[in-house]
PDB file of C-alpha atoms in Angstrom:
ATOM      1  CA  UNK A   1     144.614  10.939-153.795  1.00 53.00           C
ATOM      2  CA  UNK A   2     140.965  10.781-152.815  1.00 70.00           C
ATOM      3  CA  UNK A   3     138.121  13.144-151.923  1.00 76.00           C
ATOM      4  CA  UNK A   4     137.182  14.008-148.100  1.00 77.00           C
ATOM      5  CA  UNK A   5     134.504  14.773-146.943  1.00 83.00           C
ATOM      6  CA  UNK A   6     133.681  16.744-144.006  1.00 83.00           C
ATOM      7  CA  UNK A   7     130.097  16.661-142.810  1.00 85.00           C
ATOM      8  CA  UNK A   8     128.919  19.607-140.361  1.00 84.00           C
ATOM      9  CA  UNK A   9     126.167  21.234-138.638  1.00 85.00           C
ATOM     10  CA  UNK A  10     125.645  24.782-138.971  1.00 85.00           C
ATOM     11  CA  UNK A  11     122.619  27.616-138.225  1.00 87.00           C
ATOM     12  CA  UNK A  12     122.580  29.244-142.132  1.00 89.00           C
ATOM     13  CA  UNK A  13     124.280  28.963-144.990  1.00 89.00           C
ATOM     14  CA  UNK A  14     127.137  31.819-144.534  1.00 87.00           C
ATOM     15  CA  UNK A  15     127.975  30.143-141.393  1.00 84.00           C
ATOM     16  CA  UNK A  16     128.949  27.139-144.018  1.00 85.00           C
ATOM     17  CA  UNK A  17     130.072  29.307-146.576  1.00 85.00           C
ATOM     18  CA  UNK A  18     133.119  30.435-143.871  1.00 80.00           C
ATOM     19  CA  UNK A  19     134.413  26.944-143.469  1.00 69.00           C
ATOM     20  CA  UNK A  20     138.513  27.656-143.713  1.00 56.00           C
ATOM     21  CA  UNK A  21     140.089  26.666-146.566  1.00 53.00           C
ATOM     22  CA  UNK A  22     143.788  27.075-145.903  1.00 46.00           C
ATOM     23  CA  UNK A  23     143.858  23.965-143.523  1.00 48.00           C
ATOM     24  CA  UNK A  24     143.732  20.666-144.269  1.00 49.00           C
ATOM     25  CA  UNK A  25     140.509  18.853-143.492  1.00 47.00           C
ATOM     26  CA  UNK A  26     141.927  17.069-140.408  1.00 48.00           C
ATOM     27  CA  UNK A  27     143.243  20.176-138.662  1.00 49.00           C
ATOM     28  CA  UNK A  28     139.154  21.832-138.990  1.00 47.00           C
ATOM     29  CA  UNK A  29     137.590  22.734-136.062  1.00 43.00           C
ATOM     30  CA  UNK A  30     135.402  25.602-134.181  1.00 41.00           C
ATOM     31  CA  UNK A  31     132.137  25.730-133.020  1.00 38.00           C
ATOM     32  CA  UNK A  32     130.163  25.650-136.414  1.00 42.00           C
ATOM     33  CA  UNK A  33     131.318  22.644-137.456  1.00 44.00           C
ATOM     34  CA  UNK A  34     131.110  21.174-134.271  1.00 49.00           C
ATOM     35  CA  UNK A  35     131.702  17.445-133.869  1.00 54.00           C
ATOM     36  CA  UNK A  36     131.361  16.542-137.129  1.00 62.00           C
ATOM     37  CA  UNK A  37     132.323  13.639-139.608  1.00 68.00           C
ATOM     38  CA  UNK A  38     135.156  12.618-141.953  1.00 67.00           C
ATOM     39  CA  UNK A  39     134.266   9.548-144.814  1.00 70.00           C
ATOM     40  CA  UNK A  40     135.154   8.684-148.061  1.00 71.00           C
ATOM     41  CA  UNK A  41     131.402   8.632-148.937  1.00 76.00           C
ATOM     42  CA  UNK A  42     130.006  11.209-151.018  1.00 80.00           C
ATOM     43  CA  UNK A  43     126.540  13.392-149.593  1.00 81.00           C
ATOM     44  CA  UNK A  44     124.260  12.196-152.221  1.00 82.00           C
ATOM     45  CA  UNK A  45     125.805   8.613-151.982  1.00 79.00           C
ATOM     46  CA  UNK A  46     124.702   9.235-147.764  1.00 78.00           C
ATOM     47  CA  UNK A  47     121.352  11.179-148.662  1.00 81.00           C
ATOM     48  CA  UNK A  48     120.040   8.556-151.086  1.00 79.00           C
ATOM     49  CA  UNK A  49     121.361   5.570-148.139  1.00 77.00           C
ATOM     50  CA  UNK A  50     118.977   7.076-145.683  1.00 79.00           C
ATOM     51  CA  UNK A  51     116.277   8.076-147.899  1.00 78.00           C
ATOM     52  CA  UNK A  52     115.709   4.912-149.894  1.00 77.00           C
ATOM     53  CA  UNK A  53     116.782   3.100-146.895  1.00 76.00           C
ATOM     54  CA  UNK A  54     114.766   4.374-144.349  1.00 79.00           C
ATOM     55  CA  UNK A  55     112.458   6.054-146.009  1.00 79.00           C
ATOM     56  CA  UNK A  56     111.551   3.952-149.542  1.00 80.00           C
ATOM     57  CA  UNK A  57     112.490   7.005-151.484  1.00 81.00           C
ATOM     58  CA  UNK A  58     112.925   5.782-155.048  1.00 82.00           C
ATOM     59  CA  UNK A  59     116.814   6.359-156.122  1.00 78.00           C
ATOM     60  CA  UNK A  60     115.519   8.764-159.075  1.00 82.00           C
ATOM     61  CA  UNK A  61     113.278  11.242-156.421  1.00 84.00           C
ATOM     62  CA  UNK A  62     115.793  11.632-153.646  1.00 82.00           C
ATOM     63  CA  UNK A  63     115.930  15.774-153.719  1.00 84.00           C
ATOM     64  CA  UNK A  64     119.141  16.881-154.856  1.00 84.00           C
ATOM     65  CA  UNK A  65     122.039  18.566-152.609  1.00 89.00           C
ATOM     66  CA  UNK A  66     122.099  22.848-153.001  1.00 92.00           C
ATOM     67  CA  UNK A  67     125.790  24.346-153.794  1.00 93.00           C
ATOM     68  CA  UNK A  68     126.556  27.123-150.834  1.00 93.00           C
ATOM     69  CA  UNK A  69     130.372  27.597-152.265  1.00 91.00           C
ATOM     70  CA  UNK A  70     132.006  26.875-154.974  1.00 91.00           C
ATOM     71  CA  UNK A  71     136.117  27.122-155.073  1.00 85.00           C
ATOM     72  CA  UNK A  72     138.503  25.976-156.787  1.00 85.00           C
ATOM     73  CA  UNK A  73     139.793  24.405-154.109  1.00 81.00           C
ATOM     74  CA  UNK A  74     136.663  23.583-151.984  1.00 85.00           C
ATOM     75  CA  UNK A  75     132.781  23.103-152.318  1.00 89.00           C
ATOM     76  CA  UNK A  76     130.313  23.030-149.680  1.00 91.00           C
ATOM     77  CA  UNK A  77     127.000  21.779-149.910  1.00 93.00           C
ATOM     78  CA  UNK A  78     123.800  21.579-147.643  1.00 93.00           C
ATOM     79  CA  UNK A  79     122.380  18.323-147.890  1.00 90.00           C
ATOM     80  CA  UNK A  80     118.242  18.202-147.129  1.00 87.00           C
ATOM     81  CA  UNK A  81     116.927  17.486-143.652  1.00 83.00           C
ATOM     82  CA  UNK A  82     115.065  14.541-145.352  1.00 82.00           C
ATOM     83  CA  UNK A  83     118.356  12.989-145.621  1.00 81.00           C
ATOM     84  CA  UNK A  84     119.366  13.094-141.649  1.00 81.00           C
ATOM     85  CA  UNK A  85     115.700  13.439-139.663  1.00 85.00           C
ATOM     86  CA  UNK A  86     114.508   9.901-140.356  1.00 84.00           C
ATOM     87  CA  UNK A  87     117.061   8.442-138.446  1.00 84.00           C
ATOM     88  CA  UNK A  88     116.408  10.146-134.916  1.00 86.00           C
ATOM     89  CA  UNK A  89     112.958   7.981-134.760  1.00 85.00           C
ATOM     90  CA  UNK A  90     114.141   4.930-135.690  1.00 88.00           C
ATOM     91  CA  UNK A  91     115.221   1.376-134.394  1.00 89.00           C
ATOM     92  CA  UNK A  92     117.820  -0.808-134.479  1.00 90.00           C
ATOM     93  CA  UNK A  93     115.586  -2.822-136.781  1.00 91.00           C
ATOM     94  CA  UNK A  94     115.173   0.154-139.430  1.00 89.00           C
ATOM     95  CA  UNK A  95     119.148   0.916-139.425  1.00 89.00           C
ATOM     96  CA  UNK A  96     119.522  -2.807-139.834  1.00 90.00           C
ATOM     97  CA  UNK A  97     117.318  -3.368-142.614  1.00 88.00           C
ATOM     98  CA  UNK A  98     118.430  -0.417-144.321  1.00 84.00           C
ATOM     99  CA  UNK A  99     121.639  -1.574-144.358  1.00 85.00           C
ATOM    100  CA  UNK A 100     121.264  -4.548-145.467  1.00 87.00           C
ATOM    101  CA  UNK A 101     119.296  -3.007-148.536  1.00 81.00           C
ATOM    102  CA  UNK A 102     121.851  -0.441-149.028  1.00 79.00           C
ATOM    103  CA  UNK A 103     124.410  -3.621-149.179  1.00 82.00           C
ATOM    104  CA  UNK A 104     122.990  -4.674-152.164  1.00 79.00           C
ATOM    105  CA  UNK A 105     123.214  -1.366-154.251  1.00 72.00           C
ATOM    106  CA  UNK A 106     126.401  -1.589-156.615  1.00 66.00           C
ATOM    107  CA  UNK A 107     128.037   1.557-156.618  1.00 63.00           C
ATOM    108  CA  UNK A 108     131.948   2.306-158.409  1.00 54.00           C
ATOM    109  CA  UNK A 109     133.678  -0.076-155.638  1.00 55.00           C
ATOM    110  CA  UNK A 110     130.848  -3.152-155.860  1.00 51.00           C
ATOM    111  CA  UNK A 111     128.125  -3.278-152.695  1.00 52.00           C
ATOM    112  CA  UNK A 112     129.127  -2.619-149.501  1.00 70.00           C
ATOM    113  CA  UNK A 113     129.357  -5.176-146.815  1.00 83.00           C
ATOM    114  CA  UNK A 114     126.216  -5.247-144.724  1.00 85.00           C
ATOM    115  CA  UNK A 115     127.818  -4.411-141.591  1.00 88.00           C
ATOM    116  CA  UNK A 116     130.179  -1.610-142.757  1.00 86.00           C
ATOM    117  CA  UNK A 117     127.334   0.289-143.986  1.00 83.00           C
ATOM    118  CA  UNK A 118     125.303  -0.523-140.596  1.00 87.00           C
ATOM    119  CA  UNK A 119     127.893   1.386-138.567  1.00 87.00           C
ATOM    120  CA  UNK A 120     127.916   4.418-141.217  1.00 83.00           C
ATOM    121  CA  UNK A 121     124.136   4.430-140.648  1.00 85.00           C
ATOM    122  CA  UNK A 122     124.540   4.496-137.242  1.00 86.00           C
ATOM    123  CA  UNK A 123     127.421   7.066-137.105  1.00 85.00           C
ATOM    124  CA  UNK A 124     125.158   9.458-139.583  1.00 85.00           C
ATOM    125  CA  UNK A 125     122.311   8.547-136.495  1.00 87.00           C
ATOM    126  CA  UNK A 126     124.661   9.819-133.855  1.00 86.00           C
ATOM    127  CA  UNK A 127     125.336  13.067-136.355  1.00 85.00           C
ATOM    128  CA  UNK A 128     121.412  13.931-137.007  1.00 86.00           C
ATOM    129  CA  UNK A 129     120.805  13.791-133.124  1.00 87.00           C
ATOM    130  CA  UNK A 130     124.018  16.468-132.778  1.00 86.00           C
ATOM    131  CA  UNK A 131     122.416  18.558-135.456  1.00 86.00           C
ATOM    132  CA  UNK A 132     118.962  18.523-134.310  1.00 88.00           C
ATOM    133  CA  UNK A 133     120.177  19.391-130.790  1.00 88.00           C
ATOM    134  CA  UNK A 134     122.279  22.127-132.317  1.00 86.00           C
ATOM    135  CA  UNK A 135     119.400  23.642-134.530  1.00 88.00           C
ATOM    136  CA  UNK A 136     121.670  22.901-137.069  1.00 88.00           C
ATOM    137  CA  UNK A 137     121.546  22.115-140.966  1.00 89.00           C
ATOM    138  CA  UNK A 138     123.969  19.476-142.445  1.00 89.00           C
ATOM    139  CA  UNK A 139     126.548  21.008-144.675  1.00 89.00           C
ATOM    140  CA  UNK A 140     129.473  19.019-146.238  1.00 89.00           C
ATOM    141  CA  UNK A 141     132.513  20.214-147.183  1.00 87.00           C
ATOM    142  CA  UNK A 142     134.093  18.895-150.283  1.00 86.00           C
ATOM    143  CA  UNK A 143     137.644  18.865-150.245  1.00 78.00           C
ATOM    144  CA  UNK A 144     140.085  16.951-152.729  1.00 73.00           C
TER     145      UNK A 144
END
């Protein structure tokens, strides 16, 4: 059994801090966590993607992510707007050639294929337009 994870937008932090916990994480819904996104990908796996990516952040000063709840069952954490407001400026070019990079980073599983990681750049896109619409943060809940 693997680790979800559910990113959201919400205002604060004790709008993410209410995030049910006695549903599963397919079955969440309501307006602060809006539209958000289900992966297998871990925030600071998707924080260090866009900011090295995007931004040519070195891997060893991309900011780390701030705890809002810790459960037993559960975590939530706020990622940094670093890791989501690049992408609203840029090109296909930029999400390309950040993917490509990304490709080549070895993580547990090997690199990623190219492609694969060009859609999850592009679905995170998609997400930091929704958030910045929103006046939103990006939370993510943690759920095993």
């Amino acid at each position: 059994m693997g680790v979800t994870y559910k990113y959201f937008g919400a205002p604060d932090g004790a709008t993410a801090a209410r995030v049910p916990i006695s549903m599963r994480p397919e079955e969440l819904g309501g307006d602060e966590l809006g539209h958000g996104m289900f992966t297998k990908i871990k925030p600071e796996t998707v924080a260090a993607m866009v900011l090295t990516g995007i931004e040519g952040v070195p891997l060893h000063k991309v900011p780390p992510l701030e705890l809002v709840v810790l459960h037993p069952d559960y975590a939530v954490v706020k990622l940094p707007m670093t890791a989501v407001d690049p992408l609203r400026g840029v090109g296909e070019e930029a999400v390309g050639a950040a993917a490509f990079i990304w490709s080549t980073v070895p993580d547990r599983g090997g690199p990623r294929d190219a492609f694969l990681v060009y859609q999850l750049l592009h679905e995170w896109q998609d997400f930091s337009h929704r958030l910045h619409e929103a006046g939103h943060q990006p939370y993510c809940l943690v759920w095993p």
